[in-house]
């Protein structure tokens, strides 16, 4: 891919096909944080869940290059930015902190 195409594809996936398939990523990561918190007892935020997904994608990329890893990592980073800019991250609003 040419420079910029990775981020463009990630944006298309996050805002188009993945949105249609899985719904709003904000809700997905809010629910994922709650599920993992229930399993571990550790207070997690939606952005923390996204950071974990970026880590998984980068770990896979370190094992073997696959464009999909980098596209997905870009997508997760864009979701983190959206969560933090829109203050949808419970880290910012959680009264338990």
Tab-separated table of C-alpha atoms in Angstrom, residues 27-91:
chain	number	residue	atom	x	y	z
A	27	UNK	CA	-20.658	0.725	22.318
A	28	UNK	CA	-18.647	-2.354	21.397
A	29	UNK	CA	-15.678	-1.241	23.475
A	30	UNK	CA	-17.832	-0.056	26.376
A	31	UNK	CA	-19.392	-3.527	26.521
A	32	UNK	CA	-16.045	-5.277	26.023
A	33	UNK	CA	-14.530	-3.306	28.914
A	34	UNK	CA	-17.449	-4.270	31.161
A	35	UNK	CA	-17.173	-7.948	30.216
A	36	UNK	CA	-13.433	-8.094	30.807
A	37	UNK	CA	-13.837	-6.137	34.054
A	38	UNK	CA	-16.384	-8.713	35.230
A	39	UNK	CA	-13.994	-11.538	34.341
A	40	UNK	CA	-10.878	-10.010	35.895
A	41	UNK	CA	-12.119	-7.598	38.548
A	42	UNK	CA	-9.909	-4.920	36.980
A	43	UNK	CA	-11.486	-1.566	36.130
A	44	UNK	CA	-11.028	-1.043	32.404
A	45	UNK	CA	-12.030	1.665	29.988
A	46	UNK	CA	-13.113	1.432	26.364
A	47	UNK	CA	-9.847	3.056	25.277
A	48	UNK	CA	-7.870	0.499	27.284
A	49	UNK	CA	-9.657	-2.234	25.357
A	50	UNK	CA	-8.663	-0.559	22.082
A	51	UNK	CA	-5.056	-0.224	23.214
A	52	UNK	CA	-5.077	-3.962	23.941
A	53	UNK	CA	-6.322	-4.654	20.417
A	54	UNK	CA	-3.568	-2.432	18.976
A	55	UNK	CA	-1.057	-4.441	21.020
A	56	UNK	CA	-2.431	-7.717	19.614
A	57	UNK	CA	-2.212	-6.422	16.056
A	58	UNK	CA	1.345	-5.150	16.543
A	59	UNK	CA	2.415	-8.426	18.163
A	60	UNK	CA	1.048	-10.304	15.160
A	61	UNK	CA	2.811	-7.887	12.827
A	62	UNK	CA	6.104	-8.499	14.627
A	63	UNK	CA	5.669	-12.211	13.954
A	64	UNK	CA	4.829	-11.817	10.282
A	65	UNK	CA	3.899	-8.837	8.124
A	66	UNK	CA	0.298	-8.733	7.005
A	67	UNK	CA	-1.274	-5.460	5.866
A	68	UNK	CA	-4.459	-6.346	7.720
A	69	UNK	CA	-2.607	-6.050	11.048
A	70	UNK	CA	-1.591	-2.473	10.328
A	71	UNK	CA	-4.964	-1.497	8.862
A	72	UNK	CA	-6.715	-2.834	11.967
A	73	UNK	CA	-4.221	-1.105	14.297
A	74	UNK	CA	-4.952	2.208	12.523
A	75	UNK	CA	-8.658	1.571	12.920
A	76	UNK	CA	-8.333	0.912	16.647
A	77	UNK	CA	-6.202	4.037	17.075
A	78	UNK	CA	-8.881	6.102	15.335
A	79	UNK	CA	-11.493	4.670	17.707
A	80	UNK	CA	-9.318	5.612	20.699
A	81	UNK	CA	-9.077	9.154	19.368
A	82	UNK	CA	-12.840	9.338	18.938
A	83	UNK	CA	-13.484	7.978	22.452
A	84	UNK	CA	-11.138	10.491	24.050
A	85	UNK	CA	-12.205	13.482	21.960
A	86	UNK	CA	-15.896	12.798	22.559
A	87	UNK	CA	-15.350	11.885	26.202
A	88	UNK	CA	-17.082	8.554	25.652
A	89	UNK	CA	-14.290	6.846	27.535
A	90	UNK	CA	-15.512	5.868	30.982
A	91	UNK	CA	-12.039	6.684	32.242
